[in-house]
């Protein structure tokens, strides 16, 4: 009865009033789908049985299945056996996790043990970047611009823009031969204003797979010192590039040894396969303990109204692995296995293209490193791969190497040859 009464009243309302009541969001325009997650959706809907998704950077085994690391399964079991509660972590997350994350990044060298610093647990790598962006926007008035390598992970741009920073770039990739544009990078670092904020990928540069050698890092460090730039390191792939934690953090450690009071963002998505657990960390190296305390207090003030405190499960898993000698040594082998499989796929893709008769120089597939291959294919070729062959990758021609397997690599090589000959 009441319902009927309501309908009756709404029919009596003038048309304009009715429209106003039911259209809060009429001014909202449909936005574009996310460059990567949009492709995942499109791939899901594609009915072709031989379709291949090479868009997202999430590790797959050689059967194309997501791989939960055995150490993660064991750590989970140990955590269950401890019968822990589900209380909130502190605003900065778990102290033990933060300590371990710092140690993992910087090693146990005395140089670093005695540093003053502040580390906070974050909502994975993306959350760390956003938090750092917000902190810098508030407390680094010297520069409102952050310089990213060109190209960079597509999400860097909106992360920093939405943190209130301006985003510009410096040269990273020599697009002619797909190598590091060292001269261009050095020039740009010298010509941007002093005290600029400059972001570097610690290893496994996304999307190019083109990393800096130690000599490059030394030069970059020198220039950034001369120019007094604030160095910002995004390390989303430690251990995932070469399979060796030390090698993958060598650039970061060089910068820290040179005295840069840098900002570091870490992710455990890839190296522990904790993608959906959202496990990461952000560290500021500081001049003194009192500075660290002040920075920490302000980080808390940003986090508290944002998400209050971070999720606990991923950090518990990571801490269990990092502090249990048996799990830790098993994890080192898992890292080697993941990096090794990617390396193998690189060789097979290059060989597959040669076998198809491609006369292009694909040698860079093997020299690039990490999760992605920056194939050099243009947008039209990428579109043809999607439309004609059901192979999905980002518009910039970036191939997620972890999605290649013995089952699909022949088909992918053949299709790539078809659109590039
Ligand atoms: N930085 C870079 C360069 C990345 O490639 C990624 C993941 N694609 C991230 C940060 C953040 O990843 P997550 O939020 O999953 O930790």
CSV table of C-alpha atoms and ligand atoms in Angstrom, one decimal:
chain,number,residue,atom,x,y,z
A,1,UNK,CA,0.0,0.0,0.0
A,2,UNK,CA,2.8,2.4,1.0
A,3,UNK,CA,4.6,1.7,-2.3
A,4,UNK,CA,1.5,2.4,-4.3
A,5,UNK,CA,1.1,5.7,-2.4
A,6,UNK,CA,4.7,6.7,-3.2
A,7,UNK,CA,4.3,6.0,-6.9
A,8,UNK,CA,1.2,8.0,-6.9
A,9,UNK,CA,2.9,11.0,-5.3
A,10,UNK,CA,5.9,10.8,-7.8
A,11,UNK,CA,3.5,10.9,-10.7
A,12,UNK,CA,2.1,14.0,-9.4
A,13,UNK,CA,5.5,15.8,-9.3
A,14,UNK,CA,6.3,18.1,-12.2
A,15,UNK,CA,8.7,16.6,-14.7
A,16,UNK,CA,11.6,18.9,-13.7
A,17,UNK,CA,11.4,18.0,-10.1
A,18,UNK,CA,11.4,14.3,-11.0
A,19,UNK,CA,14.5,14.7,-13.1
A,20,UNK,CA,16.3,16.6,-10.3
A,21,UNK,CA,15.5,13.9,-7.8
A,22,UNK,CA,16.9,11.0,-9.9
A,23,UNK,CA,19.9,12.5,-11.6
A,24,UNK,CA,22.7,13.3,-9.2
A,25,UNK,CA,25.3,12.0,-11.6
A,26,UNK,CA,24.0,13.2,-14.9
A,27,UNK,CA,27.0,15.4,-15.3
A,28,UNK,CA,29.4,12.6,-15.0
A,29,UNK,CA,31.0,11.7,-18.3
A,30,UNK,CA,32.2,8.1,-19.0
A,31,UNK,CA,35.9,8.1,-18.6
A,32,UNK,CA,38.4,6.0,-20.7
A,33,UNK,CA,39.1,2.4,-19.4
A,34,UNK,CA,42.4,1.9,-17.6
A,35,UNK,CA,45.2,1.4,-20.1
A,36,UNK,CA,46.1,-2.0,-18.6
A,37,UNK,CA,43.0,-3.3,-16.7
A,38,UNK,CA,40.8,-2.3,-19.6
A,39,UNK,CA,42.7,-4.7,-21.8
A,40,UNK,CA,42.3,-7.5,-19.3
A,41,UNK,CA,38.5,-7.0,-19.5
A,42,UNK,CA,38.6,-6.9,-23.3
A,43,UNK,CA,40.7,-10.1,-23.4
A,44,UNK,CA,38.2,-11.9,-21.0
A,45,UNK,CA,35.3,-11.1,-23.4
A,46,UNK,CA,37.2,-12.3,-26.5
A,47,UNK,CA,35.7,-15.7,-27.5
A,48,UNK,CA,38.7,-16.8,-29.6
A,49,UNK,CA,40.3,-20.0,-28.1
A,50,UNK,CA,43.8,-19.0,-29.0
A,51,UNK,CA,43.7,-15.5,-27.5
A,52,UNK,CA,46.7,-14.4,-25.4
A,53,UNK,CA,46.8,-11.6,-22.8
A,54,UNK,CA,50.3,-10.0,-22.7
A,55,UNK,CA,49.1,-6.8,-21.0
A,56,UNK,CA,49.3,-7.3,-17.2
A,57,UNK,CA,52.5,-7.8,-15.2
A,58,UNK,CA,51.5,-10.7,-13.0
A,59,UNK,CA,53.7,-13.8,-13.1
A,60,UNK,CA,52.4,-17.0,-14.7
A,61,UNK,CA,53.9,-20.5,-14.7
A,62,UNK,CA,54.7,-22.3,-17.9
A,63,UNK,CA,51.1,-23.6,-18.0
A,64,UNK,CA,49.9,-19.9,-18.0
A,65,UNK,CA,48.6,-20.2,-14.4
A,66,UNK,CA,49.1,-17.7,-11.6
A,67,UNK,CA,51.8,-19.0,-9.3
A,68,UNK,CA,51.5,-18.7,-5.5
A,69,UNK,CA,55.1,-19.0,-4.2
A,70,UNK,CA,55.4,-22.2,-2.1
A,71,UNK,CA,57.2,-20.0,0.6
A,72,UNK,CA,54.1,-17.8,0.7
A,73,UNK,CA,51.9,-20.9,1.2
A,74,UNK,CA,54.2,-22.1,4.0
A,75,UNK,CA,54.3,-18.6,5.6
A,76,UNK,CA,50.5,-18.4,5.5
A,77,UNK,CA,50.3,-21.8,7.3
A,78,UNK,CA,52.7,-20.7,10.0
A,79,UNK,CA,50.7,-17.5,10.5
A,80,UNK,CA,47.5,-19.5,10.8
A,81,UNK,CA,49.2,-21.8,13.3
A,82,UNK,CA,50.1,-18.8,15.5
A,83,UNK,CA,46.4,-18.0,15.8
A,84,UNK,CA,47.0,-14.3,15.6
A,85,UNK,CA,44.3,-11.7,16.1
A,86,UNK,CA,43.1,-9.3,13.5
A,87,UNK,CA,43.7,-6.0,15.4
A,88,UNK,CA,44.7,-2.9,13.5
A,89,UNK,CA,48.3,-2.4,12.7
A,90,UNK,CA,49.7,1.0,13.7
A,91,UNK,CA,49.4,3.9,11.3
A,92,UNK,CA,52.8,3.1,10.0
A,93,UNK,CA,52.1,-0.7,9.8
A,94,UNK,CA,54.1,-3.4,11.5
A,95,UNK,CA,57.5,-2.3,12.8
A,96,UNK,CA,59.1,-5.6,12.1
A,97,UNK,CA,57.9,-5.5,8.5
A,98,UNK,CA,59.3,-2.0,8.1
A,99,UNK,CA,62.7,-3.1,9.5
A,100,UNK,CA,62.9,-6.1,7.2
A,101,UNK,CA,61.8,-4.1,4.1
A,102,UNK,CA,64.6,-1.6,4.8
A,103,UNK,CA,67.2,-4.3,5.3
A,104,UNK,CA,66.1,-6.0,2.1
A,105,UNK,CA,66.5,-2.8,0.1
A,106,UNK,CA,69.8,-1.5,1.6
A,107,UNK,CA,71.4,-4.7,2.9
A,108,UNK,CA,73.2,-5.2,6.2
A,109,UNK,CA,76.2,-3.1,5.4
A,110,UNK,CA,77.3,-0.9,8.4
A,111,UNK,CA,76.8,2.2,6.2
A,112,UNK,CA,73.1,1.6,6.1
A,113,UNK,CA,72.6,0.1,9.5
A,114,UNK,CA,73.7,3.4,11.0
A,115,UNK,CA,71.6,5.6,8.7
A,116,UNK,CA,68.7,7.5,10.2
A,117,UNK,CA,65.6,6.8,8.2
A,118,UNK,CA,61.9,6.3,8.5
A,119,UNK,CA,60.1,3.4,6.8
A,120,UNK,CA,56.3,3.0,6.7
A,121,UNK,CA,54.3,0.1,5.5
A,122,UNK,CA,52.1,1.1,2.5
A,123,UNK,CA,49.3,-0.1,0.3
A,124,UNK,CA,51.8,-1.8,-2.0
A,125,UNK,CA,54.1,0.1,-4.4
A,126,UNK,CA,51.3,2.3,-5.9
A,127,UNK,CA,50.3,3.4,-2.4
A,128,UNK,CA,53.9,4.1,-1.5
A,129,UNK,CA,54.3,6.3,-4.6
A,130,UNK,CA,51.1,8.2,-3.9
A,131,UNK,CA,52.0,8.7,-0.3
A,132,UNK,CA,55.4,9.9,-1.2
A,133,UNK,CA,53.9,12.2,-3.8
A,134,UNK,CA,51.5,13.7,-1.2
A,135,UNK,CA,54.3,14.2,1.3
A,136,UNK,CA,56.6,15.9,-1.3
A,137,UNK,CA,53.7,18.1,-2.4
A,138,UNK,CA,53.3,19.3,1.1
A,139,UNK,CA,56.9,19.5,2.4
A,140,UNK,CA,59.2,20.0,-0.6
A,141,UNK,CA,58.4,23.5,-1.7
A,142,UNK,CA,61.7,23.7,-3.7
A,143,UNK,CA,60.1,21.8,-6.5
A,144,UNK,CA,56.5,21.1,-7.5
A,145,UNK,CA,57.6,19.0,-10.5
A,146,UNK,CA,58.8,15.4,-10.5
A,147,UNK,CA,60.8,14.2,-13.5
A,148,UNK,CA,60.1,10.7,-14.8
A,149,UNK,CA,62.2,8.7,-17.3
A,150,UNK,CA,60.7,8.7,-20.8
A,151,UNK,CA,59.0,6.4,-21.0
A,152,UNK,CA,57.8,5.3,-17.6
A,153,UNK,CA,55.2,3.1,-16.0
A,154,UNK,CA,51.9,4.7,-17.2
A,155,UNK,CA,50.5,4.9,-13.7
A,156,UNK,CA,53.4,7.1,-12.5
A,157,UNK,CA,51.9,10.1,-14.3
A,158,UNK,CA,48.4,10.1,-12.7
A,159,UNK,CA,49.8,9.0,-9.3
A,160,UNK,CA,51.9,12.1,-9.1
A,161,UNK,CA,49.5,14.5,-10.8
A,162,UNK,CA,46.8,13.4,-8.3
A,163,UNK,CA,49.3,14.0,-5.5
A,164,UNK,CA,49.3,17.6,-6.7
A,165,UNK,CA,52.7,17.6,-8.5
A,166,UNK,CA,53.5,18.5,-12.0
A,167,UNK,CA,55.1,15.8,-14.1
A,168,UNK,CA,57.9,16.2,-16.7
A,169,UNK,CA,60.3,13.7,-18.1
A,170,UNK,CA,64.0,13.2,-18.8
A,171,UNK,CA,65.4,11.0,-21.5
A,172,UNK,CA,65.8,7.3,-20.7
A,173,UNK,CA,65.3,5.2,-23.9
A,174,UNK,CA,67.1,5.6,-27.1
A,175,UNK,CA,64.2,4.6,-29.4
A,176,UNK,CA,66.5,4.1,-32.4
A,177,UNK,CA,68.4,1.1,-30.9
A,178,UNK,CA,66.4,0.4,-27.7
A,179,UNK,CA,69.3,1.1,-25.3
A,180,UNK,CA,69.8,3.5,-22.4
A,181,UNK,CA,70.1,7.0,-23.7
A,182,UNK,CA,72.9,7.8,-21.3
A,183,UNK,CA,74.0,11.1,-22.9
A,184,UNK,CA,70.4,12.3,-23.2
A,185,UNK,CA,69.7,11.4,-19.6
A,186,UNK,CA,72.8,13.1,-18.3
A,187,UNK,CA,72.1,16.3,-20.3
A,188,UNK,CA,68.5,16.5,-19.0
A,189,UNK,CA,69.6,15.9,-15.4
A,190,UNK,CA,72.1,18.8,-15.8
A,191,UNK,CA,69.7,21.2,-17.5
A,192,UNK,CA,66.7,20.8,-15.2
A,193,UNK,CA,66.5,23.3,-12.2
A,194,UNK,CA,68.7,22.5,-9.2
A,195,UNK,CA,66.9,20.6,-6.4
A,196,UNK,CA,64.5,18.9,-8.8
A,197,UNK,CA,62.8,15.7,-7.9
A,198,UNK,CA,63.9,12.9,-10.2
A,199,UNK,CA,62.5,9.4,-10.2
A,200,UNK,CA,64.5,6.4,-11.2
A,201,UNK,CA,63.4,2.7,-11.6
A,202,UNK,CA,65.8,0.7,-9.4
A,203,UNK,CA,65.8,-2.2,-11.8
A,204,UNK,CA,63.6,-4.0,-14.4
A,205,UNK,CA,62.6,-0.6,-15.9
A,206,UNK,CA,58.9,-0.7,-16.8
A,207,UNK,CA,58.1,-0.6,-19.7
A,208,UNK,CA,61.4,-0.8,-21.5
A,209,UNK,CA,63.4,-3.5,-19.6
A,210,UNK,CA,66.4,-1.2,-20.1
A,211,UNK,CA,68.4,-0.8,-16.9
A,212,UNK,CA,71.3,1.4,-16.0
A,213,UNK,CA,74.8,-0.2,-15.5
A,214,UNK,CA,76.7,0.6,-12.4
A,215,UNK,CA,78.8,3.1,-14.3
A,216,UNK,CA,75.6,4.8,-15.4
A,217,UNK,CA,74.3,4.9,-11.8
A,218,UNK,CA,77.7,6.4,-10.7
A,219,UNK,CA,77.4,9.2,-13.2
A,220,UNK,CA,73.7,9.8,-12.4
A,221,UNK,CA,74.6,10.0,-8.8
A,222,UNK,CA,77.3,12.4,-9.4
A,223,UNK,CA,75.1,14.7,-11.5
A,224,UNK,CA,72.3,14.6,-9.0
A,225,UNK,CA,74.8,15.5,-6.2
A,226,UNK,CA,76.1,18.4,-8.2
A,227,UNK,CA,72.6,19.6,-8.9
A,228,UNK,CA,71.3,18.9,-5.4
A,229,UNK,CA,68.4,16.9,-6.9
A,230,UNK,CA,66.1,14.9,-4.7
A,231,UNK,CA,66.5,11.3,-5.8
A,232,UNK,CA,63.4,9.2,-5.8
A,233,UNK,CA,63.7,5.5,-6.4
A,234,UNK,CA,60.9,3.2,-7.4
A,235,UNK,CA,61.9,-0.4,-6.7
A,236,UNK,CA,59.0,-2.7,-7.7
A,237,UNK,CA,61.1,-5.6,-8.9
A,238,UNK,CA,63.9,-6.3,-6.5
A,239,UNK,CA,65.1,-9.9,-7.2
A,240,UNK,CA,62.8,-10.2,-10.2
A,241,UNK,CA,65.1,-8.7,-12.7
A,242,UNK,CA,68.3,-10.8,-12.4
A,243,UNK,CA,67.0,-13.2,-9.7
A,244,UNK,CA,69.5,-11.7,-7.3
A,245,UNK,CA,68.4,-9.3,-4.6
A,246,UNK,CA,71.9,-7.7,-4.3
A,247,UNK,CA,72.4,-7.0,-8.0
A,248,UNK,CA,68.9,-5.6,-8.4
A,249,UNK,CA,69.4,-3.1,-5.6
A,250,UNK,CA,73.0,-2.2,-6.5
A,251,UNK,CA,72.0,1.1,-8.1
A,252,UNK,CA,69.9,2.1,-5.1
A,253,UNK,CA,72.7,1.2,-2.7
A,254,UNK,CA,75.2,3.2,-4.7
A,255,UNK,CA,73.0,6.2,-4.5
A,256,UNK,CA,72.6,5.8,-0.7
A,257,UNK,CA,76.4,5.2,-0.2
A,258,UNK,CA,77.0,8.5,-2.1
A,259,UNK,CA,75.0,10.2,0.6
A,260,UNK,CA,71.7,10.9,-1.3
A,261,UNK,CA,68.9,11.4,1.2
A,262,UNK,CA,66.6,9.6,-1.1
A,263,UNK,CA,63.0,8.5,-1.1
A,264,UNK,CA,62.4,4.8,-1.8
A,265,UNK,CA,59.2,3.1,-2.7
A,266,UNK,CA,59.1,-0.8,-2.5
A,267,UNK,CA,56.6,-3.3,-3.7
A,268,UNK,CA,56.3,-7.0,-2.7
A,269,UNK,CA,53.8,-7.7,-5.5
A,270,UNK,CA,56.2,-9.2,-7.9
A,271,UNK,CA,59.1,-10.6,-5.9
A,272,UNK,CA,56.8,-12.4,-3.5
A,273,UNK,CA,53.8,-12.7,-5.8
A,274,UNK,CA,51.7,-10.8,-3.2
A,275,UNK,CA,49.8,-8.8,-5.9
A,276,UNK,CA,46.4,-8.7,-4.3
A,277,UNK,CA,47.7,-8.5,-0.7
A,278,UNK,CA,48.9,-4.9,-1.4
A,279,UNK,CA,52.1,-5.1,0.5
A,280,UNK,CA,54.7,-2.3,0.1
A,281,UNK,CA,56.9,0.2,1.9
A,282,UNK,CA,58.1,3.7,1.7
A,283,UNK,CA,61.4,4.9,3.2
A,284,UNK,CA,62.9,8.4,3.6
A,285,UNK,CA,66.6,8.6,4.4
A,286,UNK,CA,67.1,11.5,6.7
A,287,UNK,CA,70.0,13.6,8.1
A,288,UNK,CA,69.3,12.8,11.7
A,289,UNK,CA,67.1,10.9,14.1
A,290,UNK,CA,65.1,14.1,15.0
A,291,UNK,CA,64.5,14.7,11.3
A,292,UNK,CA,63.3,11.1,10.9
A,293,UNK,CA,60.9,11.6,13.8
A,294,UNK,CA,59.5,14.8,12.4
A,295,UNK,CA,59.0,13.2,8.9
A,296,UNK,CA,57.4,10.2,10.6
A,297,UNK,CA,54.9,12.3,12.4
A,298,UNK,CA,53.9,14.0,9.2
A,299,UNK,CA,53.6,10.8,7.3
A,300,UNK,CA,51.2,9.6,10.0
A,301,UNK,CA,49.1,12.8,9.6
A,302,UNK,CA,48.7,12.0,5.9
A,303,UNK,CA,47.9,8.3,6.3
A,304,UNK,CA,45.4,8.6,9.1
A,305,UNK,CA,42.6,10.3,7.1
A,306,UNK,CA,43.6,8.4,3.9
A,307,UNK,CA,43.3,4.7,4.9
A,308,UNK,CA,44.1,4.9,8.6
A,309,UNK,CA,46.5,1.9,8.7
A,310,UNK,CA,47.6,-0.6,6.1
A,311,UNK,CA,46.4,-4.2,5.5
A,312,UNK,CA,48.0,-6.8,7.7
A,313,UNK,CA,48.1,-10.1,5.9
A,314,UNK,CA,50.7,-9.4,3.2
A,315,UNK,CA,53.1,-7.8,5.7
A,316,UNK,CA,52.8,-10.8,8.0
A,317,UNK,CA,53.6,-13.1,5.1
A,318,UNK,CA,56.5,-11.0,3.9
A,319,UNK,CA,57.9,-10.7,7.5
A,320,UNK,CA,57.6,-14.5,8.0
A,321,UNK,CA,59.6,-15.2,4.9
A,322,UNK,CA,62.2,-12.5,5.6
A,323,UNK,CA,62.8,-13.6,9.2
A,324,UNK,CA,62.7,-17.4,8.8
A,325,UNK,CA,66.1,-18.6,7.5
A,326,UNK,CA,64.5,-21.7,5.8
A,327,UNK,CA,61.8,-19.7,4.0
A,328,UNK,CA,64.2,-17.0,3.1
A,329,UNK,CA,66.7,-19.3,1.4
A,330,UNK,CA,63.8,-21.1,-0.4
A,331,UNK,CA,62.5,-17.7,-1.5
A,332,UNK,CA,65.9,-16.9,-3.1
A,333,UNK,CA,65.5,-20.0,-5.2
A,334,UNK,CA,62.0,-19.0,-6.2
A,335,UNK,CA,63.3,-15.6,-7.3
A,336,UNK,CA,65.9,-17.3,-9.5
A,337,UNK,CA,63.2,-19.6,-10.9
A,338,UNK,CA,60.9,-16.7,-11.9
A,339,UNK,CA,63.7,-14.6,-13.4
A,340,UNK,CA,65.1,-17.7,-15.1
A,341,UNK,CA,61.8,-18.5,-16.8
A,342,UNK,CA,61.4,-15.0,-18.1
A,343,UNK,CA,65.0,-15.2,-19.4
A,344,UNK,CA,64.2,-18.4,-21.2
A,345,UNK,CA,61.0,-16.9,-22.7
A,346,UNK,CA,63.1,-14.0,-24.0
A,347,UNK,CA,65.4,-16.4,-25.8
A,348,UNK,CA,62.5,-18.5,-27.2
A,349,UNK,CA,60.6,-15.4,-28.5
A,350,UNK,CA,63.7,-14.1,-30.3
A,351,UNK,CA,64.4,-17.5,-31.7
A,352,UNK,CA,60.7,-18.0,-32.7
A,353,UNK,CA,60.8,-14.7,-34.7
A,354,UNK,CA,64.0,-15.8,-36.5
A,355,UNK,CA,62.5,-19.2,-37.2
A,356,UNK,CA,59.5,-17.5,-38.8
A,357,UNK,CA,61.9,-15.7,-41.1
A,358,UNK,CA,61.9,-12.3,-39.6
A,359,UNK,CA,64.8,-10.2,-40.8
A,360,UNK,CA,64.4,-7.6,-38.1
A,361,UNK,CA,67.0,-7.2,-35.4
A,362,UNK,CA,65.2,-8.6,-32.3
A,363,UNK,CA,68.4,-9.0,-30.2
A,364,UNK,CA,67.1,-6.4,-27.7
A,365,UNK,CA,64.5,-8.9,-26.6
A,366,UNK,CA,67.3,-10.8,-24.9
A,367,UNK,CA,69.2,-7.8,-23.6
A,368,UNK,CA,66.3,-6.2,-22.0
A,369,UNK,CA,65.5,-7.4,-18.5
A,370,UNK,CA,62.6,-8.0,-16.1
A,371,UNK,CA,59.0,-8.5,-16.5
A,372,UNK,CA,58.5,-6.7,-19.8
A,373,UNK,CA,59.8,-6.6,-23.4
A,374,UNK,CA,59.5,-3.2,-25.1
A,375,UNK,CA,59.0,-4.6,-28.6
A,376,UNK,CA,59.2,-1.4,-30.6
A,377,UNK,CA,56.0,-2.4,-32.4
A,378,UNK,CA,53.8,0.6,-33.3
A,379,UNK,CA,50.2,1.2,-32.4
A,380,UNK,CA,49.0,-0.1,-35.7
A,381,UNK,CA,50.9,-3.3,-35.3
A,382,UNK,CA,49.6,-3.7,-31.8
A,383,UNK,CA,46.1,-3.1,-33.0
A,384,UNK,CA,46.5,-5.8,-35.7
A,385,UNK,CA,47.7,-8.3,-33.2
A,386,UNK,CA,44.6,-7.7,-31.1
A,387,UNK,CA,42.1,-7.5,-34.0
A,388,UNK,CA,43.4,-10.3,-36.2
A,389,UNK,CA,45.2,-12.6,-33.7
A,390,UNK,CA,43.5,-12.0,-30.3
A,391,UNK,CA,46.9,-11.0,-28.8
A,392,UNK,CA,46.5,-8.2,-26.3
A,393,UNK,CA,49.3,-5.8,-25.2
A,394,UNK,CA,49.5,-2.1,-24.2
A,395,UNK,CA,49.5,0.4,-27.1
A,396,UNK,CA,53.2,1.1,-26.6
A,397,UNK,CA,54.0,-2.4,-27.7
A,398,UNK,CA,55.0,-3.6,-24.3
A,399,UNK,CA,54.9,-7.4,-23.9
A,400,UNK,CA,54.4,-8.9,-20.5
A,401,UNK,CA,57.0,-11.7,-20.7
A,402,UNK,CA,55.6,-13.5,-17.7
A,403,UNK,CA,52.4,-14.3,-19.7
A,404,UNK,CA,54.4,-16.2,-22.4
A,405,UNK,CA,54.6,-20.0,-22.0
A,406,UNK,CA,55.6,-23.0,-24.1
A,407,UNK,CA,52.0,-23.2,-25.2
A,408,UNK,CA,51.6,-19.8,-26.7
A,409,UNK,CA,55.1,-18.6,-27.6
A,410,UNK,CA,55.1,-20.1,-31.1
A,411,UNK,CA,51.8,-18.5,-31.9
A,412,UNK,CA,52.9,-15.1,-30.5
A,413,UNK,CA,56.2,-15.2,-32.5
A,414,UNK,CA,54.3,-16.1,-35.7
A,415,UNK,CA,51.7,-13.4,-35.2
A,416,UNK,CA,54.4,-10.7,-34.4
A,417,UNK,CA,56.2,-11.7,-37.5
A,418,UNK,CA,53.0,-11.4,-39.6
A,419,UNK,CA,52.4,-7.8,-38.4
A,420,UNK,CA,56.0,-6.6,-38.6
A,421,UNK,CA,57.2,-8.0,-42.0
B,1,LIG,N1,56.2,0.9,-9.9
B,1,LIG,C1,56.4,0.2,-11.1
B,1,LIG,C2,57.5,0.7,-12.0
B,1,LIG,C3,55.6,-0.9,-11.4
B,1,LIG,O1,55.8,-1.5,-12.5
B,1,LIG,C4,54.5,-1.3,-10.5
B,1,LIG,C5,53.7,-2.4,-10.8
B,1,LIG,N2,53.3,-2.6,-12.1
B,1,LIG,C6,54.4,-0.5,-9.3
B,1,LIG,C7,55.2,0.5,-9.1
B,1,LIG,C8,53.4,-0.8,-8.3
B,1,LIG,O2,52.8,-2.0,-8.1
B,1,LIG,P1,52.0,-2.5,-6.9
B,1,LIG,O3,51.1,-1.4,-6.6
B,1,LIG,O4,51.3,-3.7,-7.4
B,1,LIG,O5,52.9,-2.8,-5.8
